[in-house]
Amino acid sequence: MKKELVTVVIPIHLAEPPELEKVSLAQTLQLLNKYTITFMTRQGLNTSWYQEFCRGKATIKFEEFKWNGFNEFGELMTSSKFYGRFRRYEFILICHMDAFVFRDELDKWCQTEYDYVGSVIYNTYWADVPARPYLGFTKPEYYANGGFTLKRVESFYRITSRFKLYIDLYHWIRKLRNRGFLDDIFVAQLFPNLSSKFRMAPRSVAQQFGAAYEFWEEKDLPFTNKDRNTLPFGTHGWIKYHPEFWIPCIRECGYAI
C-alpha cells in the first residue's frame, strides 16, 4: 500500500480549548488544510467542539490514546504503540495547540533527508545540562521542542520497537525516583546513539523550521518579529513565553488579539 505523505497530529486533552489556542488551531486549519488533521485525544474526551470548529475547513480524524498528564503523554511519544497507529503516513507533524504556523512549508520539509526536525529551544538552561554517557546519553548540538516537530514515522517506530525494553526500563527507574519526563530532550540525547541511521536536522536547518523562544536574549535570536520573512515555519509556546514578541506577528496574519 502506498503511504500518504503526512498528517498533522494535534494532541488535545480539553473538551474546549482556551481562546488563544483557538487562534492557533484556526491558523493551522487555514494553512495546512490540504493535509489530514489528526486529533490525538486522551481516552474518553468529548470531541464535539473540535468537530464543529473544523467543519468544512479540513479533513479531520481522531485517534484516541490512554494518557493522563504530562509524563504519560511523554511516554506515548517514546512508544511504538503511538507510531504504529500512523504507519500509513511517511511523516507526522506534531503541532500542539500552543504552536503557531506562519506559512505552509510542510511539503518542503517532508522532502528533506531528516528523520527528526524539531523547534530549536532558545533557553540558556539547556546549555549547561551535562551528558550522561553511562546511560547512552550524549549532549546534542541543540535541543528541539516536541510541541512543533516533524517525525519520520518508520524511523521512530523502528527505534521504539527495537529498544522497547531499554526505554521501558528507563521509565521504570525514572518513576522509582519520582522524576518527570521530557520526551523531546530524551530523543535528542539518546536516539542518534541508538541508531546510526537516525538523522536529526542540524541546528542551522532546524532554526528555519521552528522555534521555542523561552529564556534567551531577543537580540541573539536568528529571527525578528519586525520581519515575517525571517520567521521560521512555526513556533511553539507563544502563549506562555514572550507573547509580547509573537502577538505582532500573529496580528499580521489577520487575528485581532
JSON list of N, CA, C and O in Angstrom, two decimals, residues 53-91:
[
{"chain": "A", "resi": 53, "resn": "PHE", "atom": "N", "xyz": [-15.92, 23.03, 15.13]},
{"chain": "A", "resi": 53, "resn": "PHE", "atom": "CA", "xyz": [-15.00, 24.11, 14.77]},
{"chain": "A", "resi": 53, "resn": "PHE", "atom": "C", "xyz": [-14.32, 23.83, 13.44]},
{"chain": "A", "resi": 53, "resn": "PHE", "atom": "O", "xyz": [-14.05, 24.76, 12.66]},
{"chain": "A", "resi": 54, "resn": "CYS", "atom": "N", "xyz": [-14.05, 22.57, 13.15]},
{"chain": "A", "resi": 54, "resn": "CYS", "atom": "CA", "xyz": [-13.32, 22.19, 11.93]},
{"chain": "A", "resi": 54, "resn": "CYS", "atom": "C", "xyz": [-14.25, 21.90, 10.75]},
{"chain": "A", "resi": 54, "resn": "CYS", "atom": "O", "xyz": [-13.74, 21.67, 9.64]},
{"chain": "A", "resi": 55, "resn": "ARG", "atom": "N", "xyz": [-15.54, 21.91, 10.98]},
{"chain": "A", "resi": 55, "resn": "ARG", "atom": "CA", "xyz": [-16.47, 21.53, 9.93]},
{"chain": "A", "resi": 55, "resn": "ARG", "atom": "C", "xyz": [-16.27, 22.39, 8.67]},
{"chain": "A", "resi": 55, "resn": "ARG", "atom": "O", "xyz": [-16.32, 23.61, 8.71]},
{"chain": "A", "resi": 56, "resn": "GLY", "atom": "N", "xyz": [-16.05, 21.71, 7.55]},
{"chain": "A", "resi": 56, "resn": "GLY", "atom": "CA", "xyz": [-15.88, 22.40, 6.28]},
{"chain": "A", "resi": 56, "resn": "GLY", "atom": "C", "xyz": [-14.52, 23.03, 6.07]},
{"chain": "A", "resi": 56, "resn": "GLY", "atom": "O", "xyz": [-14.27, 23.64, 5.02]},
{"chain": "A", "resi": 57, "resn": "LYS", "atom": "N", "xyz": [-13.61, 22.92, 7.04]},
{"chain": "A", "resi": 57, "resn": "LYS", "atom": "CA", "xyz": [-12.31, 23.58, 6.95]},
{"chain": "A", "resi": 57, "resn": "LYS", "atom": "C", "xyz": [-11.18, 22.62, 6.61]},
{"chain": "A", "resi": 57, "resn": "LYS", "atom": "O", "xyz": [-10.13, 23.05, 6.10]},
{"chain": "A", "resi": 58, "resn": "ALA", "atom": "N", "xyz": [-11.35, 21.34, 6.94]},
{"chain": "A", "resi": 58, "resn": "ALA", "atom": "CA", "xyz": [-10.28, 20.37, 6.71]},
{"chain": "A", "resi": 58, "resn": "ALA", "atom": "C", "xyz": [-10.84, 18.97, 6.89]},
{"chain": "A", "resi": 58, "resn": "ALA", "atom": "O", "xyz": [-11.92, 18.79, 7.50]},
{"chain": "A", "resi": 59, "resn": "THR", "atom": "N", "xyz": [-10.11, 18.00, 6.39]},
{"chain": "A", "resi": 59, "resn": "THR", "atom": "CA", "xyz": [-10.43, 16.60, 6.69]},
{"chain": "A", "resi": 59, "resn": "THR", "atom": "C", "xyz": [-9.83, 16.27, 8.04]},
{"chain": "A", "resi": 59, "resn": "THR", "atom": "O", "xyz": [-8.61, 16.43, 8.24]},
{"chain": "A", "resi": 60, "resn": "ILE", "atom": "N", "xyz": [-10.65, 15.83, 8.99]},
{"chain": "A", "resi": 60, "resn": "ILE", "atom": "CA", "xyz": [-10.14, 15.55, 10.32]},
{"chain": "A", "resi": 60, "resn": "ILE", "atom": "C", "xyz": [-10.41, 14.11, 10.72]},
{"chain": "A", "resi": 60, "resn": "ILE", "atom": "O", "xyz": [-11.34, 13.48, 10.24]},
{"chain": "A", "resi": 61, "resn": "LYS", "atom": "N", "xyz": [-9.53, 13.60, 11.57]},
{"chain": "A", "resi": 61, "resn": "LYS", "atom": "CA", "xyz": [-9.68, 12.27, 12.16]},
{"chain": "A", "resi": 61, "resn": "LYS", "atom": "C", "xyz": [-9.38, 12.39, 13.65]},
{"chain": "A", "resi": 61, "resn": "LYS", "atom": "O", "xyz": [-8.79, 13.37, 14.11]},
{"chain": "A", "resi": 62, "resn": "PHE", "atom": "N", "xyz": [-9.75, 11.35, 14.39]},
{"chain": "A", "resi": 62, "resn": "PHE", "atom": "CA", "xyz": [-9.46, 11.30, 15.82]},
{"chain": "A", "resi": 62, "resn": "PHE", "atom": "C", "xyz": [-8.82, 9.97, 16.15]},
{"chain": "A", "resi": 62, "resn": "PHE", "atom": "O", "xyz": [-9.29, 8.92, 15.73]},
{"chain": "A", "resi": 63, "resn": "GLU", "atom": "N", "xyz": [-7.70, 10.03, 16.83]},
{"chain": "A", "resi": 63, "resn": "GLU", "atom": "CA", "xyz": [-7.03, 8.83, 17.34]},
{"chain": "A", "resi": 63, "resn": "GLU", "atom": "C", "xyz": [-7.01, 8.94, 18.87]},
{"chain": "A", "resi": 63, "resn": "GLU", "atom": "O", "xyz": [-6.45, 9.88, 19.42]},
{"chain": "A", "resi": 64, "resn": "GLU", "atom": "N", "xyz": [-7.64, 7.98, 19.53]},
{"chain": "A", "resi": 64, "resn": "GLU", "atom": "CA", "xyz": [-7.77, 8.03, 20.99]},
{"chain": "A", "resi": 64, "resn": "GLU", "atom": "C", "xyz": [-6.68, 7.20, 21.65]},
{"chain": "A", "resi": 64, "resn": "GLU", "atom": "O", "xyz": [-6.42, 6.06, 21.27]},
{"chain": "A", "resi": 65, "resn": "PHE", "atom": "N", "xyz": [-6.01, 7.81, 22.62]},
{"chain": "A", "resi": 65, "resn": "PHE", "atom": "CA", "xyz": [-4.95, 7.15, 23.37]},
{"chain": "A", "resi": 65, "resn": "PHE", "atom": "C", "xyz": [-5.22, 7.30, 24.87]},
{"chain": "A", "resi": 65, "resn": "PHE", "atom": "O", "xyz": [-5.88, 8.26, 25.29]},
{"chain": "A", "resi": 66, "resn": "LYS", "atom": "N", "xyz": [-4.67, 6.38, 25.62]},
{"chain": "A", "resi": 66, "resn": "LYS", "atom": "CA", "xyz": [-4.81, 6.45, 27.08]},
{"chain": "A", "resi": 66, "resn": "LYS", "atom": "C", "xyz": [-3.60, 7.20, 27.64]},
{"chain": "A", "resi": 66, "resn": "LYS", "atom": "O", "xyz": [-2.47, 6.73, 27.57]},
{"chain": "A", "resi": 67, "resn": "TRP", "atom": "N", "xyz": [-3.86, 8.39, 28.16]},
{"chain": "A", "resi": 67, "resn": "TRP", "atom": "CA", "xyz": [-2.81, 9.11, 28.88]},
{"chain": "A", "resi": 67, "resn": "TRP", "atom": "C", "xyz": [-3.48, 10.05, 29.87]},
{"chain": "A", "resi": 67, "resn": "TRP", "atom": "O", "xyz": [-4.60, 10.51, 29.67]},
{"chain": "A", "resi": 68, "resn": "ASN", "atom": "N", "xyz": [-2.79, 10.29, 30.94]},
{"chain": "A", "resi": 68, "resn": "ASN", "atom": "CA", "xyz": [-3.31, 11.17, 31.98]},
{"chain": "A", "resi": 68, "resn": "ASN", "atom": "C", "xyz": [-2.17, 12.01, 32.52]},
{"chain": "A", "resi": 68, "resn": "ASN", "atom": "O", "xyz": [-1.44, 11.58, 33.40]},
{"chain": "A", "resi": 69, "resn": "GLY", "atom": "N", "xyz": [-2.00, 13.18, 31.96]},
{"chain": "A", "resi": 69, "resn": "GLY", "atom": "CA", "xyz": [-0.95, 14.06, 32.44]},
{"chain": "A", "resi": 69, "resn": "GLY", "atom": "C", "xyz": [0.27, 14.10, 31.53]},
{"chain": "A", "resi": 69, "resn": "GLY", "atom": "O", "xyz": [0.42, 13.31, 30.59]},
{"chain": "A", "resi": 70, "resn": "PHE", "atom": "N", "xyz": [1.16, 15.02, 31.85]},
{"chain": "A", "resi": 70, "resn": "PHE", "atom": "CA", "xyz": [2.31, 15.33, 31.01]},
{"chain": "A", "resi": 70, "resn": "PHE", "atom": "C", "xyz": [3.27, 14.16, 30.87]},
{"chain": "A", "resi": 70, "resn": "PHE", "atom": "O", "xyz": [3.75, 13.86, 29.78]},
{"chain": "A", "resi": 71, "resn": "ASN", "atom": "N", "xyz": [3.58, 13.48, 31.97]},
{"chain": "A", "resi": 71, "resn": "ASN", "atom": "CA", "xyz": [4.56, 12.39, 31.91]},
{"chain": "A", "resi": 71, "resn": "ASN", "atom": "C", "xyz": [4.06, 11.22, 31.08]},
{"chain": "A", "resi": 71, "resn": "ASN", "atom": "O", "xyz": [4.82, 10.63, 30.29]},
{"chain": "A", "resi": 72, "resn": "GLU", "atom": "N", "xyz": [2.78, 10.87, 31.23]},
{"chain": "A", "resi": 72, "resn": "GLU", "atom": "CA", "xyz": [2.23, 9.77, 30.45]},
{"chain": "A", "resi": 72, "resn": "GLU", "atom": "C", "xyz": [2.17, 10.12, 28.96]},
{"chain": "A", "resi": 72, "resn": "GLU", "atom": "O", "xyz": [2.38, 9.26, 28.10]},
{"chain": "A", "resi": 73, "resn": "PHE", "atom": "N", "xyz": [1.92, 11.38, 28.66]},
{"chain": "A", "resi": 73, "resn": "PHE", "atom": "CA", "xyz": [1.95, 11.81, 27.27]},
{"chain": "A", "resi": 73, "resn": "PHE", "atom": "C", "xyz": [3.36, 11.63, 26.70]},
{"chain": "A", "resi": 73, "resn": "PHE", "atom": "O", "xyz": [3.55, 11.14, 25.58]},
{"chain": "A", "resi": 74, "resn": "GLY", "atom": "N", "xyz": [4.37, 12.02, 27.47]},
{"chain": "A", "resi": 74, "resn": "GLY", "atom": "CA", "xyz": [5.75, 11.84, 27.04]},
{"chain": "A", "resi": 74, "resn": "GLY", "atom": "C", "xyz": [6.10, 10.39, 26.81]},
{"chain": "A", "resi": 74, "resn": "GLY", "atom": "O", "xyz": [6.84, 10.07, 25.86]},
{"chain": "A", "resi": 75, "resn": "GLU", "atom": "N", "xyz": [5.59, 9.52, 27.65]},
{"chain": "A", "resi": 75, "resn": "GLU", "atom": "CA", "xyz": [5.84, 8.08, 27.46]},
{"chain": "A", "resi": 75, "resn": "GLU", "atom": "C", "xyz": [5.26, 7.61, 26.13]},
{"chain": "A", "resi": 75, "resn": "GLU", "atom": "O", "xyz": [5.87, 6.79, 25.42]},
{"chain": "A", "resi": 76, "resn": "LEU", "atom": "N", "xyz": [4.08, 8.10, 25.78]},
{"chain": "A", "resi": 76, "resn": "LEU", "atom": "CA", "xyz": [3.49, 7.74, 24.48]},
{"chain": "A", "resi": 76, "resn": "LEU", "atom": "C", "xyz": [4.39, 8.15, 23.33]},
{"chain": "A", "resi": 76, "resn": "LEU", "atom": "O", "xyz": [4.50, 7.45, 22.33]},
{"chain": "A", "resi": 77, "resn": "MET", "atom": "N", "xyz": [5.06, 9.29, 23.47]},
{"chain": "A", "resi": 77, "resn": "MET", "atom": "CA", "xyz": [5.93, 9.79, 22.41]},
{"chain": "A", "resi": 77, "resn": "MET", "atom": "C", "xyz": [7.19, 8.95, 22.25]},
{"chain": "A", "resi": 77, "resn": "MET", "atom": "O", "xyz": [7.95, 9.12, 21.29]},
{"chain": "A", "resi": 78, "resn": "THR", "atom": "N", "xyz": [7.44, 8.04, 23.18]},
{"chain": "A", "resi": 78, "resn": "THR", "atom": "CA", "xyz": [8.58, 7.14, 23.07]},
{"chain": "A", "resi": 78, "resn": "THR", "atom": "C", "xyz": [8.11, 5.68, 22.98]},
{"chain": "A", "resi": 78, "resn": "THR", "atom": "O", "xyz": [8.85, 4.76, 23.32]},
{"chain": "A", "resi": 79, "resn": "SER", "atom": "N", "xyz": [6.88, 5.50, 22.50]},
{"chain": "A", "resi": 79, "resn": "SER", "atom": "CA", "xyz": [6.29, 4.16, 22.44]},
{"chain": "A", "resi": 79, "resn": "SER", "atom": "C", "xyz": [5.94, 3.78, 21.01]},
{"chain": "A", "resi": 79, "resn": "SER", "atom": "O", "xyz": [5.40, 4.58, 20.25]},
{"chain": "A", "resi": 80, "resn": "SER", "atom": "N", "xyz": [6.23, 2.53, 20.66]},
{"chain": "A", "resi": 80, "resn": "SER", "atom": "CA", "xyz": [5.88, 2.04, 19.32]},
{"chain": "A", "resi": 80, "resn": "SER", "atom": "C", "xyz": [4.37, 1.95, 19.15]},
{"chain": "A", "resi": 80, "resn": "SER", "atom": "O", "xyz": [3.86, 1.95, 18.02]},
{"chain": "A", "resi": 81, "resn": "LYS", "atom": "N", "xyz": [3.62, 1.88, 20.26]},
{"chain": "A", "resi": 81, "resn": "LYS", "atom": "CA", "xyz": [2.14, 1.87, 20.16]},
{"chain": "A", "resi": 81, "resn": "LYS", "atom": "C", "xyz": [1.65, 3.13, 19.48]},
{"chain": "A", "resi": 81, "resn": "LYS", "atom": "O", "xyz": [0.70, 3.10, 18.70]},
{"chain": "A", "resi": 82, "resn": "PHE", "atom": "N", "xyz": [2.30, 4.24, 19.79]},
{"chain": "A", "resi": 82, "resn": "PHE", "atom": "CA", "xyz": [1.89, 5.51, 19.20]},
{"chain": "A", "resi": 82, "resn": "PHE", "atom": "C", "xyz": [2.23, 5.53, 17.71]},
{"chain": "A", "resi": 82, "resn": "PHE", "atom": "O", "xyz": [1.37, 5.77, 16.86]},
{"chain": "A", "resi": 83, "resn": "TYR", "atom": "N", "xyz": [3.48, 5.28, 17.37]},
{"chain": "A", "resi": 83, "resn": "TYR", "atom": "CA", "xyz": [3.91, 5.39, 15.97]},
{"chain": "A", "resi": 83, "resn": "TYR", "atom": "C", "xyz": [3.27, 4.31, 15.09]},
{"chain": "A", "resi": 83, "resn": "TYR", "atom": "O", "xyz": [3.06, 4.53, 13.90]},
{"chain": "A", "resi": 84, "resn": "GLY", "atom": "N", "xyz": [2.94, 3.17, 15.70]},
{"chain": "A", "resi": 84, "resn": "GLY", "atom": "CA", "xyz": [2.28, 2.13, 14.94]},
{"chain": "A", "resi": 84, "resn": "GLY", "atom": "C", "xyz": [0.93, 2.55, 14.38]},
{"chain": "A", "resi": 84, "resn": "GLY", "atom": "O", "xyz": [0.50, 2.07, 13.33]},
{"chain": "A", "resi": 85, "resn": "ARG", "atom": "N", "xyz": [0.27, 3.48, 15.04]},
{"chain": "A", "resi": 85, "resn": "ARG", "atom": "CA", "xyz": [-1.03, 3.98, 14.58]},
{"chain": "A", "resi": 85, "resn": "ARG", "atom": "C", "xyz": [-0.90, 4.84, 13.32]},
{"chain": "A", "resi": 85, "resn": "ARG", "atom": "O", "xyz": [-1.88, 5.10, 12.63]},
{"chain": "A", "resi": 86, "resn": "PHE", "atom": "N", "xyz": [0.31, 5.31, 13.04]},
{"chain": "A", "resi": 86, "resn": "PHE", "atom": "CA", "xyz": [0.50, 6.27, 11.95]},
{"chain": "A", "resi": 86, "resn": "PHE", "atom": "C", "xyz": [1.38, 5.73, 10.83]},
{"chain": "A", "resi": 86, "resn": "PHE", "atom": "O", "xyz": [1.89, 6.50, 10.01]},
{"chain": "A", "resi": 87, "resn": "ARG", "atom": "N", "xyz": [1.52, 4.41, 10.74]},
{"chain": "A", "resi": 87, "resn": "ARG", "atom": "CA", "xyz": [2.42, 3.85, 9.74]},
{"chain": "A", "resi": 87, "resn": "ARG", "atom": "C", "xyz": [1.90, 3.98, 8.31]},
{"chain": "A", "resi": 87, "resn": "ARG", "atom": "O", "xyz": [2.64, 3.71, 7.35]},
{"chain": "A", "resi": 88, "resn": "ARG", "atom": "N", "xyz": [0.66, 4.41, 8.15]},
{"chain": "A", "resi": 88, "resn": "ARG", "atom": "CA", "xyz": [0.16, 4.67, 6.80]},
{"chain": "A", "resi": 88, "resn": "ARG", "atom": "C", "xyz": [0.67, 6.00, 6.25]},
{"chain": "A", "resi": 88, "resn": "ARG", "atom": "O", "xyz": [0.42, 6.34, 5.10]},
{"chain": "A", "resi": 89, "resn": "TYR", "atom": "N", "xyz": [1.37, 6.76, 7.11]},
{"chain": "A", "resi": 89, "resn": "TYR", "atom": "CA", "xyz": [1.96, 8.03, 6.69]},
{"chain": "A", "resi": 89, "resn": "TYR", "atom": "C", "xyz": [3.49, 7.93, 6.73]},
{"chain": "A", "resi": 89, "resn": "TYR", "atom": "O", "xyz": [4.05, 7.23, 7.56]},
{"chain": "A", "resi": 90, "resn": "GLU", "atom": "N", "xyz": [4.14, 8.68, 5.86]},
{"chain": "A", "resi": 90, "resn": "GLU", "atom": "CA", "xyz": [5.60, 8.76, 5.92]},
{"chain": "A", "resi": 90, "resn": "GLU", "atom": "C", "xyz": [6.05, 9.65, 7.07]},
{"chain": "A", "resi": 90, "resn": "GLU", "atom": "O", "xyz": [7.05, 9.37, 7.74]},
{"chain": "A", "resi": 91, "resn": "PHE", "atom": "N", "xyz": [5.30, 10.73, 7.33]},
{"chain": "A", "resi": 91, "resn": "PHE", "atom": "CA", "xyz": [5.67, 11.68, 8.37]},
{"chain": "A", "resi": 91, "resn": "PHE", "atom": "C", "xyz": [4.45, 12.06, 9.20]},
{"chain": "A", "resi": 91, "resn": "PHE", "atom": "O", "xyz": [3.30, 11.96, 8.74]}
]
